[in-house]
Coordinates of C-alpha atoms and ligand atoms in Angstrom, one line a residue:
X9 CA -29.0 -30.9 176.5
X10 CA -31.8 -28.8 175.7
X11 CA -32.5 -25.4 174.3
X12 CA -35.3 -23.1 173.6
X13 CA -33.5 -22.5 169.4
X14 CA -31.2 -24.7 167.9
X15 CA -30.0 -23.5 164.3
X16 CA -28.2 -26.3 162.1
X17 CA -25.8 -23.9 159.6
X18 CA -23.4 -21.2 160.7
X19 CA -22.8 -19.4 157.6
X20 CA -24.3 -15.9 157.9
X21 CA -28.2 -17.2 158.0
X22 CA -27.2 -19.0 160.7
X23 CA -24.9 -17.6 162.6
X24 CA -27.0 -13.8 162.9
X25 CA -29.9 -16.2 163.9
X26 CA -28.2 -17.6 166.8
X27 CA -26.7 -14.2 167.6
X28 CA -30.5 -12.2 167.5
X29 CA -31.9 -15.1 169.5
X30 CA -29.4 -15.4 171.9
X31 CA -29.9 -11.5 172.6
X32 CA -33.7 -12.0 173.0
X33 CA -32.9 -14.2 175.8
X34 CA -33.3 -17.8 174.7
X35 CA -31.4 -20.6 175.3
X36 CA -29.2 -21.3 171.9
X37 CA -26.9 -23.7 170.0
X38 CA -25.6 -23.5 166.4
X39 CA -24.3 -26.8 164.5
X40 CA -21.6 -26.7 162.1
X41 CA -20.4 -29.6 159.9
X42 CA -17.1 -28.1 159.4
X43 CA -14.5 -27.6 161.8
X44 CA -14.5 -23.3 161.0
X45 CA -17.8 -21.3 161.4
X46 CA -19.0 -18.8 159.1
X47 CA -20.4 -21.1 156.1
X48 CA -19.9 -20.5 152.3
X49 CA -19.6 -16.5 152.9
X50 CA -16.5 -16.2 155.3
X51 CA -14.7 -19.6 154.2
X52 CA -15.2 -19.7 150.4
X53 CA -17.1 -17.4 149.4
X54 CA -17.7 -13.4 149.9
X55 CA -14.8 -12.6 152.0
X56 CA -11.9 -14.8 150.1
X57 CA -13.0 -13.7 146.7
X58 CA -13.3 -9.7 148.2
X59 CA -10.0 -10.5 149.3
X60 CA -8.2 -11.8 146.0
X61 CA -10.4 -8.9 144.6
X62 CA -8.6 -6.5 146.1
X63 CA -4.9 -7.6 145.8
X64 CA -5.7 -8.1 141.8
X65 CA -7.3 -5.1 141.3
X66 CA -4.3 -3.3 143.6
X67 CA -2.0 -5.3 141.3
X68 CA -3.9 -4.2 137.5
X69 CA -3.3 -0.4 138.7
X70 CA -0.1 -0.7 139.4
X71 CA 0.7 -1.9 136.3
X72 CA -1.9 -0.2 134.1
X73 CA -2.2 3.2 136.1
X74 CA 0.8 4.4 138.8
X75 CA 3.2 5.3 136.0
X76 CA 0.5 8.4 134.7
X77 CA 0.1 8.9 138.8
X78 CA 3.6 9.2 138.7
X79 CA 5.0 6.1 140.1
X80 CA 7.7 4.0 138.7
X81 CA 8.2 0.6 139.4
X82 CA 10.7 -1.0 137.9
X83 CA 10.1 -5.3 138.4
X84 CA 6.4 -5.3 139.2
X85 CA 5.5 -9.4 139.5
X86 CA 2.7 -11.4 140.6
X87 CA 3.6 -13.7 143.7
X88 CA 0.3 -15.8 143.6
X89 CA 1.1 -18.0 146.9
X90 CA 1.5 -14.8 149.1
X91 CA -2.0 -13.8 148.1
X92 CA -3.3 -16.8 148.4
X93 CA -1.2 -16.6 152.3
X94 CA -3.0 -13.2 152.7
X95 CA -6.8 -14.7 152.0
X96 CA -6.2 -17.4 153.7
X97 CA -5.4 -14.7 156.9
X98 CA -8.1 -12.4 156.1
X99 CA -10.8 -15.7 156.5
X100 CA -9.1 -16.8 159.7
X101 CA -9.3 -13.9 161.4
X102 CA -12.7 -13.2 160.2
X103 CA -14.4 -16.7 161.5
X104 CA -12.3 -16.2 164.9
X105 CA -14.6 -13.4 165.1
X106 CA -17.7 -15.8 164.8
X107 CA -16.2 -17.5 167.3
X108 CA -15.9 -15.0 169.5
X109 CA -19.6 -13.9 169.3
X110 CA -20.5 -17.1 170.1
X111 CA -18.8 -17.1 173.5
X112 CA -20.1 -13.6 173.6
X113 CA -23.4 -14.6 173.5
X114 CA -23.2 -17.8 175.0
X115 CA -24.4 -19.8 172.3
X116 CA -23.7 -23.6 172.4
X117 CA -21.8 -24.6 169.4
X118 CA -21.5 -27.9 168.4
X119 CA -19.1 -29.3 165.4
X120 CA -20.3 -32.1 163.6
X121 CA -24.0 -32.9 160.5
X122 CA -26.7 -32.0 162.0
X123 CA -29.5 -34.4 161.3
X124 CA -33.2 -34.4 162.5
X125 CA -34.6 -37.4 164.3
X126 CA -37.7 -35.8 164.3
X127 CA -39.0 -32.4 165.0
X128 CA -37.3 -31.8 168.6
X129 CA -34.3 -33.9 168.1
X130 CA -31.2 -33.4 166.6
X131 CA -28.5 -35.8 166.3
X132 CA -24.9 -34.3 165.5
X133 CA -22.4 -36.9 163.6
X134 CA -19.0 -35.9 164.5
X135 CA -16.1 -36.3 162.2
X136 CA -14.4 -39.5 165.2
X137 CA -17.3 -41.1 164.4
X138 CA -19.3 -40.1 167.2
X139 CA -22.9 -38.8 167.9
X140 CA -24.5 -36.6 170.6
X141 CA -28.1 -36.1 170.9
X142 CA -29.7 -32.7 171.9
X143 CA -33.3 -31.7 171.9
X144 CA -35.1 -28.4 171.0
X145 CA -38.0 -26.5 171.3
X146 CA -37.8 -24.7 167.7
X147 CA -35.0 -25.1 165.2
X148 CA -33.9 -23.3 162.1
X149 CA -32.3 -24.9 158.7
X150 CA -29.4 -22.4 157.7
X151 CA -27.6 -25.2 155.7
X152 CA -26.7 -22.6 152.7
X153 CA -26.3 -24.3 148.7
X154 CA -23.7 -25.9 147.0
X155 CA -22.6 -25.3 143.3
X156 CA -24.6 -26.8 140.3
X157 CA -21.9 -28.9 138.2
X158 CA -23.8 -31.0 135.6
X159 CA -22.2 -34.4 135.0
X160 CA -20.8 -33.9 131.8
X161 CA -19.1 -31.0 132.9
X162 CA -16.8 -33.6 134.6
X163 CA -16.0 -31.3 137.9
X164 CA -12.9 -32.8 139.0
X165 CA -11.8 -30.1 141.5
X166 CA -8.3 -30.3 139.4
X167 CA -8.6 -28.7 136.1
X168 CA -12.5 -28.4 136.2
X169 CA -13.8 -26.4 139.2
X170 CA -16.0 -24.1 141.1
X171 CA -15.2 -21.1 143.0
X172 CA -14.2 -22.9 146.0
X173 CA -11.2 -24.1 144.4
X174 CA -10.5 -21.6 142.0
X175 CA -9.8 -19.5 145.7
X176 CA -6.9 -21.7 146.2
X177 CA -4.9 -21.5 142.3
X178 CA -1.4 -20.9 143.4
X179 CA -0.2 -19.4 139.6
X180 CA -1.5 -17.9 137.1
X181 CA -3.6 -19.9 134.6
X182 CA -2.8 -19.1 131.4
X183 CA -6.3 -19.4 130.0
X184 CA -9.2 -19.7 131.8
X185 CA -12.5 -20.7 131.0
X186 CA -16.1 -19.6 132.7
X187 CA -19.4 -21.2 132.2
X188 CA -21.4 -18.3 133.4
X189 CA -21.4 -14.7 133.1
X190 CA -23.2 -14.6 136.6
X191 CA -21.4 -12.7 139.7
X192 CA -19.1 -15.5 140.6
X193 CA -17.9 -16.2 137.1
X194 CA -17.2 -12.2 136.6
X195 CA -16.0 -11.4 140.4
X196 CA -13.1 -14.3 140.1
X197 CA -12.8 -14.4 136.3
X198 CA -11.6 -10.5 137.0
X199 CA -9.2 -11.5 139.7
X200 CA -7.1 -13.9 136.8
X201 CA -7.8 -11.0 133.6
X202 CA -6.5 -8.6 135.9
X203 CA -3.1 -10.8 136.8
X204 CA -2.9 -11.3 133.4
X205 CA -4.7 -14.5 132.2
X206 CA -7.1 -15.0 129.3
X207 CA -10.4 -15.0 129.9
X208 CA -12.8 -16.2 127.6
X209 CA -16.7 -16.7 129.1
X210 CA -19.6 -18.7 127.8
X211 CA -22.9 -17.7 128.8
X212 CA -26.6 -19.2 127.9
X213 CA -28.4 -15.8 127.7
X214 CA -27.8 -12.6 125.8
X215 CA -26.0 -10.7 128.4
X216 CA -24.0 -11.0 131.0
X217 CA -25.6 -10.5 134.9
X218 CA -28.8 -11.1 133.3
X219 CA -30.8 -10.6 136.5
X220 CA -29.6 -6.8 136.7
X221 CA -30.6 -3.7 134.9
X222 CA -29.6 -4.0 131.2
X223 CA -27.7 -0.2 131.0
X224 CA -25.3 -2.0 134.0
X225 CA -24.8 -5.0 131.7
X226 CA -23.5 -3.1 129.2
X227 CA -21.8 -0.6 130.7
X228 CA -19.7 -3.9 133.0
X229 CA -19.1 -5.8 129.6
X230 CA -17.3 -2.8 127.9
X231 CA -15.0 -2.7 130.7
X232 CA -14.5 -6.2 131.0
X233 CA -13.8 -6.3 127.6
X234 CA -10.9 -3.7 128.4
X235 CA -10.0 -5.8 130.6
X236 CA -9.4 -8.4 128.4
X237 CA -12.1 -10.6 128.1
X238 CA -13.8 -12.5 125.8
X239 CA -17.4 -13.5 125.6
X240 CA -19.5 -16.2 123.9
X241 CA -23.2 -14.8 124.4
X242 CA -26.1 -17.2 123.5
X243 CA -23.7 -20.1 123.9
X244 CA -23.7 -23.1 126.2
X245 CA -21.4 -25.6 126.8
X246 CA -21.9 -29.3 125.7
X247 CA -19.1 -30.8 127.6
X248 CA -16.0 -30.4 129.5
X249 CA -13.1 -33.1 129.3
X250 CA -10.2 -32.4 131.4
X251 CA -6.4 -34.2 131.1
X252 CA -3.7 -33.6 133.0
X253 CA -2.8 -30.3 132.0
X254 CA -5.5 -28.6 130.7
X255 CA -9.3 -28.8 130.2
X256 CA -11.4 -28.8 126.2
X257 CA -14.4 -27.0 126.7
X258 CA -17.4 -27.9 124.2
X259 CA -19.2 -24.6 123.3
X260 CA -22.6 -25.0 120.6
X261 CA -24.5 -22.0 120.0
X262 CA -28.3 -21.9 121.7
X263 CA -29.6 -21.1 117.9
X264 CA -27.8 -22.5 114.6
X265 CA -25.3 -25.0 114.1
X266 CA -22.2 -22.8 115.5
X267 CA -20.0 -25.2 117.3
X268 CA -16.1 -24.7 118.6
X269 CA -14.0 -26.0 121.3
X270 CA -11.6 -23.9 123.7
X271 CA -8.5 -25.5 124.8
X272 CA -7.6 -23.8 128.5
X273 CA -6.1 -24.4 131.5
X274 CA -9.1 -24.4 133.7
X275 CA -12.7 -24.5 133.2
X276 CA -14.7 -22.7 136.0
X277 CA -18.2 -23.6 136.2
X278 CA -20.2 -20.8 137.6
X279 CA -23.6 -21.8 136.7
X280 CA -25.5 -20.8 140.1
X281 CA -26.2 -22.5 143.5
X282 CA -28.2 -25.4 144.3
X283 CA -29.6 -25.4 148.1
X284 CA -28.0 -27.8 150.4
X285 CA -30.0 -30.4 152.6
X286 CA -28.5 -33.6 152.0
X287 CA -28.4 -35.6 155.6
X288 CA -30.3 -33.7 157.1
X289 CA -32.9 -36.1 158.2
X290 CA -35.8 -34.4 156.7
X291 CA -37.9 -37.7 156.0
X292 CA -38.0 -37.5 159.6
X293 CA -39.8 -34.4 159.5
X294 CA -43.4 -32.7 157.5
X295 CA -40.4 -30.6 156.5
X296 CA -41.2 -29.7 152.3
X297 CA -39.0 -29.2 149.6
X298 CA -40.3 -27.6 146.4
X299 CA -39.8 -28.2 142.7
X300 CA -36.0 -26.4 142.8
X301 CA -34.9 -28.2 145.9
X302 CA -35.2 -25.5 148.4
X303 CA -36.9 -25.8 151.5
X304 CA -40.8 -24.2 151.4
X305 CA -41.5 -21.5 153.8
X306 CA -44.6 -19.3 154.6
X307 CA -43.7 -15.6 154.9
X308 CA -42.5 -16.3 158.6
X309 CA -40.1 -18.6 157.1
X310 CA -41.8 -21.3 158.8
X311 CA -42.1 -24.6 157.1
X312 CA -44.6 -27.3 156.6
X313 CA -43.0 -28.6 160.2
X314 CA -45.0 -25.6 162.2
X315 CA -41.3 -25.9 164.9
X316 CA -38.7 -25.8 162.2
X317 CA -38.0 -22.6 160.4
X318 CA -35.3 -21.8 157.4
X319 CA -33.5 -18.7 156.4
X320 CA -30.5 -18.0 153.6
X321 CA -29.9 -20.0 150.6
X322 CA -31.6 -23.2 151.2
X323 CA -34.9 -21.1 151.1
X324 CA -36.6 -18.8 147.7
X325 CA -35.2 -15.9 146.8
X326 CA -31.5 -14.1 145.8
X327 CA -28.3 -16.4 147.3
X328 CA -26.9 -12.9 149.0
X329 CA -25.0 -13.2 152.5
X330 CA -27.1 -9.9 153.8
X331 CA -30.3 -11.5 152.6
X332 CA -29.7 -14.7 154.6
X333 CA -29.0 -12.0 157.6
X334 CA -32.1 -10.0 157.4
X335 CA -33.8 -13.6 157.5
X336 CA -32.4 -15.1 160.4
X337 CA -32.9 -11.8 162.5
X338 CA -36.5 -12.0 161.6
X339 CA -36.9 -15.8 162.3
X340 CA -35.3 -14.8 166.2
X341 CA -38.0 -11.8 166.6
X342 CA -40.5 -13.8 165.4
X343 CA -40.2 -16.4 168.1
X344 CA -39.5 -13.7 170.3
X345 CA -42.7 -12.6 169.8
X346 CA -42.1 -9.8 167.6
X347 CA -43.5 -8.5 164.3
X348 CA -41.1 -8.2 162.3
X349 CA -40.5 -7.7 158.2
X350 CA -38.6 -7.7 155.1
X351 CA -39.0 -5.9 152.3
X352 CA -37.2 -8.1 149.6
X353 CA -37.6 -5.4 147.1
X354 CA -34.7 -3.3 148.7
X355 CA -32.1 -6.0 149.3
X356 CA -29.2 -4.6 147.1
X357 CA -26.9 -6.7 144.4
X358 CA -23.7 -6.0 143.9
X359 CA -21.1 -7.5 141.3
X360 CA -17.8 -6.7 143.2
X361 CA -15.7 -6.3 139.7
X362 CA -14.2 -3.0 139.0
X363 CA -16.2 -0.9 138.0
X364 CA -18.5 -2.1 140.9
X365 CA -22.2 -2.8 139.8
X366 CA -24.5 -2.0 142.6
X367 CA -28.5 -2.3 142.2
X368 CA -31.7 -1.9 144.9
X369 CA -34.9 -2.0 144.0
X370 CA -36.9 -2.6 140.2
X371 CA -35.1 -3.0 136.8
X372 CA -36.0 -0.3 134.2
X373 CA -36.9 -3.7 131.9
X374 CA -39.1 -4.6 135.6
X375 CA -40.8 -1.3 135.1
X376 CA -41.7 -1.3 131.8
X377 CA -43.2 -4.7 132.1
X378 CA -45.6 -4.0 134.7
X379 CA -46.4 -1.1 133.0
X380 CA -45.4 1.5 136.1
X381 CA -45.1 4.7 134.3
X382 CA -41.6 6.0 135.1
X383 CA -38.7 8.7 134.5
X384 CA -34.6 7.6 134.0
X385 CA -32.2 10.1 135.6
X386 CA -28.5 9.6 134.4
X387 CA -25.3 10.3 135.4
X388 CA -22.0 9.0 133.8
X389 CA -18.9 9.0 136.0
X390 CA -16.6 10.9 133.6
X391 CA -18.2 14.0 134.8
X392 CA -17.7 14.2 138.4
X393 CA -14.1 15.5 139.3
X394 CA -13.5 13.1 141.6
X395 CA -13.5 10.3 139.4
X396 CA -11.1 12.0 137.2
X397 CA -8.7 12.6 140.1
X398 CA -8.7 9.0 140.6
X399 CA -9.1 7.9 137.0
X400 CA -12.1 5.7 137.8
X401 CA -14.4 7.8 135.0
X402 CA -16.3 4.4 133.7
X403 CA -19.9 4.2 134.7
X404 CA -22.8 5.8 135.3
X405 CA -26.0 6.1 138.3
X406 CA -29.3 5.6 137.3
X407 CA -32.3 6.5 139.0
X408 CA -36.0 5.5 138.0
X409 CA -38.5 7.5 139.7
X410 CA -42.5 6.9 139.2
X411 CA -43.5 9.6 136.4
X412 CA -46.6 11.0 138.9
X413 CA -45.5 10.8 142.1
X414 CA -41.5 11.3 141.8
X415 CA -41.2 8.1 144.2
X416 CA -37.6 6.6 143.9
X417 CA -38.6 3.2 142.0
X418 CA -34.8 1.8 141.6
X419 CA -31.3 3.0 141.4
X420 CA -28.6 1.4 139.6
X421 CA -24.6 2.0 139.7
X422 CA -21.6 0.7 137.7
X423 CA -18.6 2.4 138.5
X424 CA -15.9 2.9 141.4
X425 CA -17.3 2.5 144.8
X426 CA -21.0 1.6 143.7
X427 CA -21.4 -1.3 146.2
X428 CA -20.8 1.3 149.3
X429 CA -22.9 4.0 147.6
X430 CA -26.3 1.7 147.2
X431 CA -26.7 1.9 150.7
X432 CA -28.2 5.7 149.9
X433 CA -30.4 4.3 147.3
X434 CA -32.0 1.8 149.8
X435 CA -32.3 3.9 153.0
X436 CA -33.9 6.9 150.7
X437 CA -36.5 4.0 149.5
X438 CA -37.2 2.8 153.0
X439 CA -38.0 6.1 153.5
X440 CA -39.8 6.2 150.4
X441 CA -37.8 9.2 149.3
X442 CA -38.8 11.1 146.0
X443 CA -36.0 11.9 143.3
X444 CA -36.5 15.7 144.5
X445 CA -35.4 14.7 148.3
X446 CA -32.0 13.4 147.4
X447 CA -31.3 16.2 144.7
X448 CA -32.0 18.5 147.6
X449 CA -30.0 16.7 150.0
X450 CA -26.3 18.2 149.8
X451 CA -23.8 15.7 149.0
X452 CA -20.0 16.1 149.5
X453 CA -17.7 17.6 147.2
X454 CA -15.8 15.7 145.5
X455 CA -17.3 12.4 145.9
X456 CA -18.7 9.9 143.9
X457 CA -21.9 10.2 145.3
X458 CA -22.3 13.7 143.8
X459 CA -23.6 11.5 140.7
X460 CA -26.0 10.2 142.7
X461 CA -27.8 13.6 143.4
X462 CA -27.2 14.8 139.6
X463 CA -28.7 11.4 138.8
X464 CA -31.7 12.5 140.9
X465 CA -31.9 16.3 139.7
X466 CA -32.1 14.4 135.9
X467 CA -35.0 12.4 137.3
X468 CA -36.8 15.0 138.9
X469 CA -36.5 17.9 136.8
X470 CA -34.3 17.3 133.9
X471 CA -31.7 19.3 135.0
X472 CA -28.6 18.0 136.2
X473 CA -25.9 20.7 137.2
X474 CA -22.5 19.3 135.6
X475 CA -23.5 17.8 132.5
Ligands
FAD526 P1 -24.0 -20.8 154.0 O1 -23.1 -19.6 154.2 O2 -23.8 -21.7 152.8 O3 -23.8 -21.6 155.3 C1 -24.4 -22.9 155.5 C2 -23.6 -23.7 156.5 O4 -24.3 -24.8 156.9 C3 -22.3 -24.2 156.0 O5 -21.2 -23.8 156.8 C4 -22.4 -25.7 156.0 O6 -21.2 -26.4 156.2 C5 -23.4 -25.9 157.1 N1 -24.2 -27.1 157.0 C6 -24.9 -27.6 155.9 N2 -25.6 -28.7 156.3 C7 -25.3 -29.0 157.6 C8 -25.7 -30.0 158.5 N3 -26.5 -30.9 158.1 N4 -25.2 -29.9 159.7 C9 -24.3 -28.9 160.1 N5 -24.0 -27.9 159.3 C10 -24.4 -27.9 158.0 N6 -23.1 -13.0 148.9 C11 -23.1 -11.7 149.1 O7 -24.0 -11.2 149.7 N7 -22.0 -11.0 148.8 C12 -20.9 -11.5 148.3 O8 -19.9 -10.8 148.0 C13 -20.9 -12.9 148.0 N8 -19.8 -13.4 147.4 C14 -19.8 -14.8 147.2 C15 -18.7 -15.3 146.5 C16 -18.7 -16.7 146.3 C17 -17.5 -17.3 145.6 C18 -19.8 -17.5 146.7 C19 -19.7 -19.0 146.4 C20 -20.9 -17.0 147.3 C21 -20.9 -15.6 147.5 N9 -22.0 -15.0 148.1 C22 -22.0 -13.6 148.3 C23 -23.2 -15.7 148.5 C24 -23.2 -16.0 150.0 O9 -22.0 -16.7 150.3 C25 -24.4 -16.8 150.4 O10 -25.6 -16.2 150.0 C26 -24.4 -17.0 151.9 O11 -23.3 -17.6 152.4 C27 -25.7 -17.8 152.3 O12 -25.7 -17.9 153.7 P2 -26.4 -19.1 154.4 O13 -26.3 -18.9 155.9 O14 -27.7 -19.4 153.9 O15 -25.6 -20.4 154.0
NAI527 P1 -25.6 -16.8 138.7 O1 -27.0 -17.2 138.9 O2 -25.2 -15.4 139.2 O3 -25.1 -16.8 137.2 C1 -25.1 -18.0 136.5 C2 -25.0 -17.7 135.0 O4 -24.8 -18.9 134.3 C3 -26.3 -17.1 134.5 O5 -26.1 -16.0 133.7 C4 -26.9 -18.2 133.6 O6 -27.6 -17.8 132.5 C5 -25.6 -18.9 133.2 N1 -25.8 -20.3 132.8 C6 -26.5 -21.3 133.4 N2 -26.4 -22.5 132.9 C7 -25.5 -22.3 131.8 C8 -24.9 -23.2 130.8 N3 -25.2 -24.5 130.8 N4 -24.1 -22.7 129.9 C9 -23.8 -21.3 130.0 N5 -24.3 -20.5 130.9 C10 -25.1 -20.9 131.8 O7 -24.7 -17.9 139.5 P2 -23.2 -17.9 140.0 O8 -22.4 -16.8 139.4 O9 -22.8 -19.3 140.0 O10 -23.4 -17.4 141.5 C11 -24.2 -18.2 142.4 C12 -24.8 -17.4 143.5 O11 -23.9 -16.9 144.4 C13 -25.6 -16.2 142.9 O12 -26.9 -16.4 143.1 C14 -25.1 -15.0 143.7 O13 -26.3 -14.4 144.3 C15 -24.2 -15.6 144.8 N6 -23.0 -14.7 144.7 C16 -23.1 -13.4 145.1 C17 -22.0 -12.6 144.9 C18 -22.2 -11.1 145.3 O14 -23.2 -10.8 145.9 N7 -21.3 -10.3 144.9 C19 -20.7 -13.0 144.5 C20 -20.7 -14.4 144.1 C21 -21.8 -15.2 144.3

């Protein structure tokens, strides 16, 4: 066979690549390794952990909030394998989708590694031991990352793990602990705290989601706190040792002699993501990797290998699903001809613990580094109404305008629903809104986004309505 695109990877790099190209009229396959399509995001990643998420967090307010709602329940309990049952459904039926838009769009999809013989030939090792050979005018590396688990860390899948298997615990640890006070070790490390394990994390740096503004960090560690957990800031782990039944986790501080050990059930590692391209055949290419691993790209996303393009993780730049989307839509327009862009400045984060953190756009500590003179507009949620009528009053929306111009520079939410509300934050800065247009812009009563325009109203004029 041969096709105009071929795109080795289906996660959601790939998968949107194949789906953009197909549109634009060329003649497409995708290659998957694994049997299900939809890559670290729909298997074990985003939507598994969005879905324990959910039943947790459905679970912690039953028990912590319907009795001042009003509701009695009189044997509340945790059945872990049914939620387990219920992700597991939630991911099938979500990568029968991808399947469906690949018949949809009549893309070619072939199970099996994808390797390059050289720059126009794939060969695709298939898990009976056999190999088909396909040839391509352009191709595109969506092969996505793997987890970093140093060696003495011991990752043994069993009592020492990474997210992928910490999807799959069918009861309750008792204590867990989390090397990492990144997304995935707060997202899943929330979804145990809330069904009532311990939690104790140990993180290298001085705060927790270090990459994010440093008002969310501290707003998300006093709630996690509340939640129950326990953090070792400025620590790092030596070494893990697991036995049958449990894991002794090494903890030394970064500065001073502080040492201790923590005795657990589980040790999650969630120290980031390593880019994936093992067996890939790249030798066989002018593909280039740089000093981290990841496969170099010019702003096209082409590499050194002027035919072969990569998108997603396995390239620079924030592991996020929607990143890895906008990327393989613009490698399709591109070889459609097209002139297309990305500003990476307004992809959005978003921690999806409760409160939510949500964040688009430059860092007050970003600001003040480059010296870009700027105003801070706050809001804390315990002054809308609508938070109190759901009891979700922790958090707060933070807007950073430039000082001269009023130009929205960043906006930055903790609290309930903050993931859904950035998307206001990024269209108004495509736009290149000012602070003045949203507080001008009427916002629904009661929502949660009314802190967004009394966030603005601070940053434009000082004057914010309800506090
Ligand atoms: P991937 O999704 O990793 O897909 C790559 C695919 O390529 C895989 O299916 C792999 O099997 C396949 N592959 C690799 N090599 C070959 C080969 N040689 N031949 C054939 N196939 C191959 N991001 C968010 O934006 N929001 C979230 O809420 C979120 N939650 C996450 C939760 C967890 C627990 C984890 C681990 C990640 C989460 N992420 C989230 C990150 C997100 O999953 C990744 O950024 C995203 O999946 C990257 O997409 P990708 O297409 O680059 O790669
Ligand atoms: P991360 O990069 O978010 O966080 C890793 C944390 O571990 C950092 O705070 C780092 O300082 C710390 N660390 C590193 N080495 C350490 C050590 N030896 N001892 C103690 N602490 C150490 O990585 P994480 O959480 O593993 O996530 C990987 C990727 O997956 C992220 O880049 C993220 O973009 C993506 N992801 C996104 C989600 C989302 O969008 N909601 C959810 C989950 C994952």
């Amino acid at each position: 066979m041969s096709y105009d695109l071929v795109v080795i990877g289906s996660g959601p790099g790939g998968y949107v690549a194949a789906i953009r190209a197909a549109q634009l009229g060329m003649k497409t396959a995708i290659i998957e390794k694994y049997n299900s399509l939809g890559g670290t995001c729909l298997n074990v990643g985003c939507i598994p952990s969005k879905a324990l998420l959910d039943s947790s967090e459905h679970y912690h307010a039953a028990e912590k909030n319907f009795e001042e709602h009003g509701i009695k329940i009189s044997s509340l309990k945790v059945d872990m394998p049914q939620m387990i049952k219920r992700k597991d459904g939630v991911v099938e039926q979500t990568v029968q989708g991808i399947d469906y838009l690949m018949k949809k769009n009549k893309i070619d999809v072939y199970h099996g590694m994808g390797s390059y013989v050289d720059a126009h030939k794939i060969k695709i090792s298939k898990s009976d031991g056999s190999e088909e050979f396909i040839e391509t005018k352009k191709s595109i590396i969506a092969t996505g990352s793997k987890p970093v688990t140093p060696d003495a860390f011991n990752y043994d899948k069993k009592r020492v793990i990474t997210s992928t298997e910490a999807l799959n615990i069918t009861s309750v640890p008792k204590r867990m602990v989390i090397i990492g006070a990144g997304v995935i070790g707060l997202e899943l490390g929330s979804v145990f705290a809330r069904l009532g394990a311990e939690i104790e994390v140990v993180e290298y740096l001085d705060r927790i989601i270090a990459g994010m503004d440093s008002d969310c960090s501290k707003e998300l560690m006093r709630s996690l706190k509340k939640l129950g957990f326990k953090f070792h800031l400025n620590h790092m782990v030596t070494g893990v040792k697991s036995g049958k039944s449990g894991v002794k986790v090494d903890v030394k501080a970064r500065e001073g002699e502080n040492a201790f050990t923590l005795d657990a059930d589980y040790c999650l590692v969630a120290i980031g993501r390593r880019p994936y391209t093992e067996g890939l055949g790249l030798e066989n290419t002018k593909v280039v990797l740089d000093d981290k691993g990841r496969v170099e790209v010019n702003d096209h996303l082409q590499t050194a290998e002027p035919d072969i393009y990569a998108v997603g993780d396995v390239i620079r730049g924030a592991m996020l699903a929607h990143k890895a989307e906008e990327e393989g839509t613009l490698v399709a327009e591109i070889l459609a001809g097209q002139k297309p862009h990305i500003d990476y400045n307004l992809i959005p984060g978003v921690v999806y613990t409760w409160p939510e953190v949500a964040s688009v756009g430059k860092t007050e500590e970003e600001l003040k580094s480059a010296q870009v003179p700027y105003k801070v507009g706050k809001f804390p949620y315990k002054a809308l109404g609508r938070a109190r009528a759901s009891m979700d009053v922790a958090g707060m929306v933070k807007i950073l305008a430039h000082k001269d111009t009023d130009e929205i520079l960043g906006m930055h939410i903790v609290g309930a629903r903050a993931a859904d509300m950035i998307a206001e934050g990024v269209i108004a800065m495509e736009f290149r809104a000012s602070a003045e247009d949203i507080a001008r812009s009427s916002h629904a009563h009661p929502t949660y986004t009314e802190a967004v325009r009394e966030a603005a109203l601070m940053a434009t004029a000082d004057r914010a309505i309800h506090i």
